[in-house]
Amino acid sequence: GAVVSQHPSWVICKSGTSVKIECRSLDFQATTMFWYRQFPKQSLMLMATSNEGSKATYEQGVEKDKFLINHASLTLSTLTVTSAHPEDSSFYICSAPRGSGYTDTQYFGPGTRLTVL
Amino acid sequence: SQQGEEDPQALSIQEGENATMNCSYKTSINNLQWYRQNSGRGLVHLILIRSNEREKHSGRLRVTLDTSKKSSSLLITASRAADTASYFCAAGFQGAQKLVFGQGTRLTINP
């Protein structure tokens, strides 16, 4: 079946540093990927839509200069949290739909837990 | 916010009982999806119901959709301890592949 991976699975960093998270579709190509953030015991909040070969589309309230997204290939999207602060500590999850249809199943990565000290 | 609401927020039942979770959303949708998340893990897709469908089954899962009330329900029959997880509904919209998630229900199945 389709698999989406994320790397790293967890990261601890100092305040002020930047952290890059990778999301890969392993056995299918994804022109679109989605990035979500999930705080403890809360739901997933969509942050942005990553589009291969073009700029990402950010949801209202998400700072595009803070959360840089690059979708350089059909199997890889990266999310860089720049100048991370403790409030950015969260669980970041990506997803990729297999296909371009509205009802295509989305496959979720296992998530990356970011802790900013 | 487009985010849907789910109730109950938490549900604790005995193994073998049925569990019902409800989801409401605010705008017209193309489809409604249900996902399961084990603690600290990614999401697993359970079932998708299209806006022109009213009921769908998959194994021990039964999903209903009432577009007039903008609500959906997920029924898990004959629950097992392994069903313990958080369950989320997610609305899919015409013209976009992005999903908007409900707040989730934390289900605990007691052996």
Tab-separated table of C-alpha atoms in Angstrom:
chain	number	residue	atom	x	y	z
A	1	GLY	CA	0.000	0.000	0.000
A	2	ALA	CA	0.884	3.661	-0.225
A	3	VAL	CA	3.256	4.895	2.426
A	4	VAL	CA	4.264	8.358	3.496
A	5	SER	CA	7.321	8.791	5.654
A	6	GLN	CA	8.575	11.677	7.739
A	7	HIS	CA	12.014	12.463	8.997
A	8	PRO	CA	12.988	12.978	11.694
A	9	SER	CA	10.415	11.313	13.923
A	10	TRP	CA	11.389	13.586	16.758
A	11	VAL	CA	13.711	16.541	17.224
A	12	ILE	CA	14.782	18.682	20.140
A	13	CYS	CA	16.341	22.032	19.410
A	14	LYS	CA	17.326	25.235	21.104
A	15	SER	CA	15.229	28.351	20.785
A	16	GLY	CA	16.253	30.419	17.790
A	17	THR	CA	17.436	27.566	15.618
A	18	SER	CA	15.765	26.309	12.446
A	19	VAL	CA	14.480	22.798	11.981
A	20	LYS	CA	13.714	21.021	8.718
A	21	ILE	CA	11.163	18.226	8.515
A	22	GLU	CA	10.904	15.997	5.452
A	23	CYS	CA	7.814	14.312	4.101
A	24	ARG	CA	8.207	11.656	1.419
A	25	SER	CA	5.741	9.631	-0.565
A	26	LEU	CA	7.446	6.283	-0.930
A	27	ASP	CA	5.625	4.469	-3.696
A	28	PHE	CA	3.609	7.126	-5.465
A	29	GLN	CA	4.041	10.619	-6.756
A	30	ALA	CA	2.320	13.465	-4.966
A	31	THR	CA	1.949	16.831	-6.661
A	32	THR	CA	0.202	18.038	-3.537
A	33	MET	CA	1.034	17.440	0.089
A	34	PHE	CA	-0.442	18.910	3.231
A	35	TRP	CA	1.168	19.973	6.483
A	36	TYR	CA	-0.703	19.847	9.775
A	37	ARG	CA	0.153	20.793	13.314
A	38	GLN	CA	-1.297	19.036	16.321
A	39	PHE	CA	-0.970	20.206	19.908
A	40	PRO	CA	-1.381	17.685	22.742
A	41	LYS	CA	-4.889	16.286	23.035
A	42	GLN	CA	-6.073	18.515	20.224
A	43	SER	CA	-7.043	18.008	16.631
A	44	LEU	CA	-5.016	18.511	13.484
A	45	MET	CA	-4.898	22.041	12.176
A	46	LEU	CA	-4.043	22.457	8.519
A	47	MET	CA	-1.085	24.768	8.121
A	48	ALA	CA	-0.454	24.789	4.406
A	49	THR	CA	-0.814	23.040	1.092
A	50	SER	CA	2.484	22.162	-0.551
A	51	ASN	CA	2.406	22.286	-4.344
A	52	GLU	CA	5.113	20.670	-6.442
A	53	GLY	CA	6.888	23.257	-8.538
A	54	SER	CA	5.032	26.257	-7.154
A	55	LYS	CA	4.524	28.232	-3.991
A	56	ALA	CA	2.770	26.732	-1.016
A	57	THR	CA	-0.666	27.936	-0.019
A	58	TYR	CA	-0.882	28.879	3.640
A	59	GLU	CA	-3.952	28.819	5.837
A	60	GLN	CA	-5.086	31.989	7.494
A	61	GLY	CA	-2.974	32.845	10.505
A	62	VAL	CA	0.032	30.741	9.503
A	63	GLU	CA	3.169	32.788	8.955
A	64	LYS	CA	4.735	31.803	5.658
A	65	ASP	CA	8.086	33.296	6.614
A	66	LYS	CA	8.070	31.273	9.802
A	67	PHE	CA	7.113	27.970	8.230
A	68	LEU	CA	8.948	27.596	4.946
A	69	ILE	CA	7.671	24.904	2.620
A	70	ASN	CA	9.531	23.517	-0.364
A	71	HIS	CA	8.063	20.872	-2.661
A	72	ALA	CA	11.041	20.315	-4.920
A	73	SER	CA	10.091	16.929	-6.320
A	74	LEU	CA	7.051	14.742	-6.807
A	75	THR	CA	7.947	12.677	-3.758
A	76	LEU	CA	9.364	15.182	-1.291
A	77	SER	CA	8.063	18.178	0.592
A	78	THR	CA	9.975	19.887	3.375
A	79	LEU	CA	8.771	22.102	6.185
A	80	THR	CA	11.343	24.347	7.832
A	81	VAL	CA	10.447	25.946	11.124
A	82	THR	CA	12.632	29.026	11.213
A	83	SER	CA	13.866	30.640	14.415
A	84	ALA	CA	11.921	28.139	16.460
A	85	HIS	CA	10.540	29.115	19.842
A	86	PRO	CA	9.002	27.005	22.609
A	87	GLU	CA	5.484	27.814	21.390
A	88	ASP	CA	6.354	26.046	18.127
A	89	SER	CA	6.725	22.781	20.023
A	90	SER	CA	4.138	20.496	18.520
A	91	PHE	CA	3.468	17.361	16.512
A	92	TYR	CA	3.811	18.059	12.799
A	93	ILE	CA	2.119	15.677	10.378
A	94	CYS	CA	2.131	15.624	6.608
A	95	SER	CA	-0.257	13.911	4.259
A	96	ALA	CA	-0.365	13.157	0.576
A	97	PRO	CA	-3.350	12.180	-1.537
A	98	ARG	CA	-2.760	9.449	-4.057
A	99	GLY	CA	-4.263	11.067	-7.114
A	100	SER	CA	-5.839	14.390	-7.887
A	101	GLY	CA	-9.455	13.563	-7.160
A	102	TYR	CA	-11.360	14.980	-4.215
A	103	THR	CA	-12.098	11.561	-2.819
A	104	ASP	CA	-8.666	10.067	-3.226
A	105	THR	CA	-7.442	8.559	0.009
A	106	GLN	CA	-4.914	10.661	1.832
A	107	TYR	CA	-1.988	8.918	3.405
A	108	PHE	CA	-0.540	10.411	6.530
A	109	GLY	CA	3.038	10.350	7.679
A	110	PRO	CA	3.852	9.104	11.185
A	111	GLY	CA	4.474	12.642	12.394
A	112	THR	CA	7.435	14.584	13.758
A	113	ARG	CA	7.486	15.680	17.364
A	114	LEU	CA	9.292	18.992	17.717
A	115	THR	CA	10.412	20.198	21.129
A	116	VAL	CA	11.959	23.635	21.353
A	117	LEU	CA	13.852	24.346	24.540
B	1	SER	CA	-13.180	28.412	11.643
B	2	GLN	CA	-14.326	25.631	9.384
B	3	GLN	CA	-13.288	23.025	11.884
B	4	GLY	CA	-16.002	20.577	12.698
B	5	GLU	CA	-17.141	19.501	16.095
B	6	GLU	CA	-17.243	16.014	17.478
B	7	ASP	CA	-19.004	14.582	20.437
B	8	PRO	CA	-18.404	13.160	22.802
B	9	GLN	CA	-14.890	14.457	23.395
B	10	ALA	CA	-14.155	11.310	25.362
B	11	LEU	CA	-15.910	7.965	25.534
B	12	SER	CA	-15.131	5.032	27.774
B	13	ILE	CA	-16.966	1.726	27.305
B	14	GLN	CA	-16.565	-1.954	28.052
B	15	GLU	CA	-15.151	-4.345	25.525
B	16	GLY	CA	-17.894	-5.823	23.400
B	17	GLU	CA	-20.134	-2.768	23.570
B	18	ASN	CA	-20.818	-0.496	20.636
B	19	ALA	CA	-19.257	2.939	20.397
B	20	THR	CA	-20.897	5.847	18.602
B	21	MET	CA	-19.177	9.099	17.768
B	22	ASN	CA	-20.776	12.100	16.136
B	23	CYS	CA	-19.396	14.824	13.935
B	24	SER	CA	-20.931	18.074	12.757
B	25	TYR	CA	-19.604	20.454	10.152
B	26	LYS	CA	-20.455	23.933	8.999
B	27	THR	CA	-20.323	24.192	5.219
B	28	SER	CA	-21.213	22.057	2.225
B	29	ILE	CA	-18.858	19.165	1.705
B	30	ASN	CA	-17.820	16.803	-1.052
B	31	ASN	CA	-17.097	13.931	1.320
B	32	LEU	CA	-16.642	13.091	4.977
B	33	GLN	CA	-13.800	10.895	6.155
B	34	TRP	CA	-13.025	9.178	9.421
B	35	TYR	CA	-9.535	8.556	10.739
B	36	ARG	CA	-8.046	6.821	13.745
B	37	GLN	CA	-4.956	7.976	15.604
B	38	ASN	CA	-3.170	5.938	18.194
B	39	SER	CA	-1.357	7.970	20.832
B	40	GLY	CA	1.548	9.896	19.353
B	41	ARG	CA	1.201	8.316	15.948
B	42	GLY	CA	0.051	9.266	12.487
B	43	LEU	CA	-3.473	8.865	11.203
B	44	VAL	CA	-5.020	5.808	9.664
B	45	HIS	CA	-7.820	6.228	7.149
B	46	LEU	CA	-10.908	4.265	8.139
B	47	ILE	CA	-13.706	5.112	5.761
B	48	LEU	CA	-14.901	7.765	3.330
B	49	ILE	CA	-18.510	8.618	2.635
B	50	ARG	CA	-19.462	10.837	-0.263
B	51	SER	CA	-21.987	13.645	0.013
B	52	ASN	CA	-24.515	11.697	-2.067
B	53	GLU	CA	-24.289	8.636	0.182
B	54	ARG	CA	-26.225	8.124	3.388
B	55	GLU	CA	-24.610	5.077	4.926
B	56	LYS	CA	-21.492	3.024	4.459
B	57	HIS	CA	-20.095	-0.083	6.094
B	58	SER	CA	-16.611	-1.460	6.480
B	59	GLY	CA	-16.192	-4.473	8.731
B	60	ARG	CA	-17.263	-3.420	12.225
B	61	LEU	CA	-17.561	0.203	11.170
B	62	ARG	CA	-20.744	1.916	10.083
B	63	VAL	CA	-20.791	5.529	8.999
B	64	THR	CA	-23.864	7.624	8.331
B	65	LEU	CA	-24.092	11.038	6.740
B	66	ASP	CA	-26.971	13.496	6.982
B	67	THR	CA	-26.182	16.446	4.753
B	68	SER	CA	-29.385	18.252	5.746
B	69	LYS	CA	-28.173	18.324	9.341
B	70	LYS	CA	-24.512	18.598	8.361
B	71	SER	CA	-23.654	15.696	10.583
B	72	SER	CA	-22.092	12.261	10.459
B	73	SER	CA	-21.734	9.411	12.887
B	74	LEU	CA	-19.270	6.564	13.250
B	75	LEU	CA	-20.418	3.362	14.902
B	76	ILE	CA	-17.932	0.730	15.985
B	77	THR	CA	-19.660	-2.505	16.846
B	78	ALA	CA	-18.407	-5.198	19.198
B	79	SER	CA	-15.556	-3.008	20.387
B	80	ARG	CA	-12.151	-4.430	21.246
B	81	ALA	CA	-9.355	-3.168	23.462
B	82	ALA	CA	-7.334	-2.515	20.293
B	83	ASP	CA	-9.946	0.032	19.208
B	84	THR	CA	-8.689	2.366	21.945
B	85	ALA	CA	-7.555	5.484	20.072
B	86	SER	CA	-8.629	8.958	19.056
B	87	TYR	CA	-11.077	9.173	16.188
B	88	PHE	CA	-11.360	12.176	13.925
B	89	CYS	CA	-13.799	13.127	11.242
B	90	ALA	CA	-12.478	15.206	8.377
B	91	ALA	CA	-14.459	17.126	5.804
B	92	GLY	CA	-13.398	17.205	2.185
B	93	PHE	CA	-14.585	19.990	-0.069
B	94	GLN	CA	-15.387	20.378	-3.737
B	95	GLY	CA	-12.535	21.987	-5.571
B	96	ALA	CA	-9.880	21.110	-3.037
B	97	GLN	CA	-8.161	18.079	-1.635
B	98	LYS	CA	-7.452	19.590	1.760
B	99	LEU	CA	-9.242	18.229	4.792
B	100	VAL	CA	-10.638	20.062	7.776
B	101	PHE	CA	-10.625	17.948	10.898
B	102	GLY	CA	-13.070	17.739	13.738
B	103	GLN	CA	-11.916	18.018	17.310
B	104	GLY	CA	-11.796	14.277	17.809
B	105	THR	CA	-13.173	11.718	20.224
B	106	ARG	CA	-10.866	9.840	22.589
B	107	LEU	CA	-12.221	6.328	22.814
B	108	THR	CA	-11.157	3.983	25.595
B	109	ILE	CA	-12.214	0.355	25.522
B	110	ASN	CA	-11.951	-1.273	28.922
B	111	PRO	CA	-11.197	-5.016	28.933
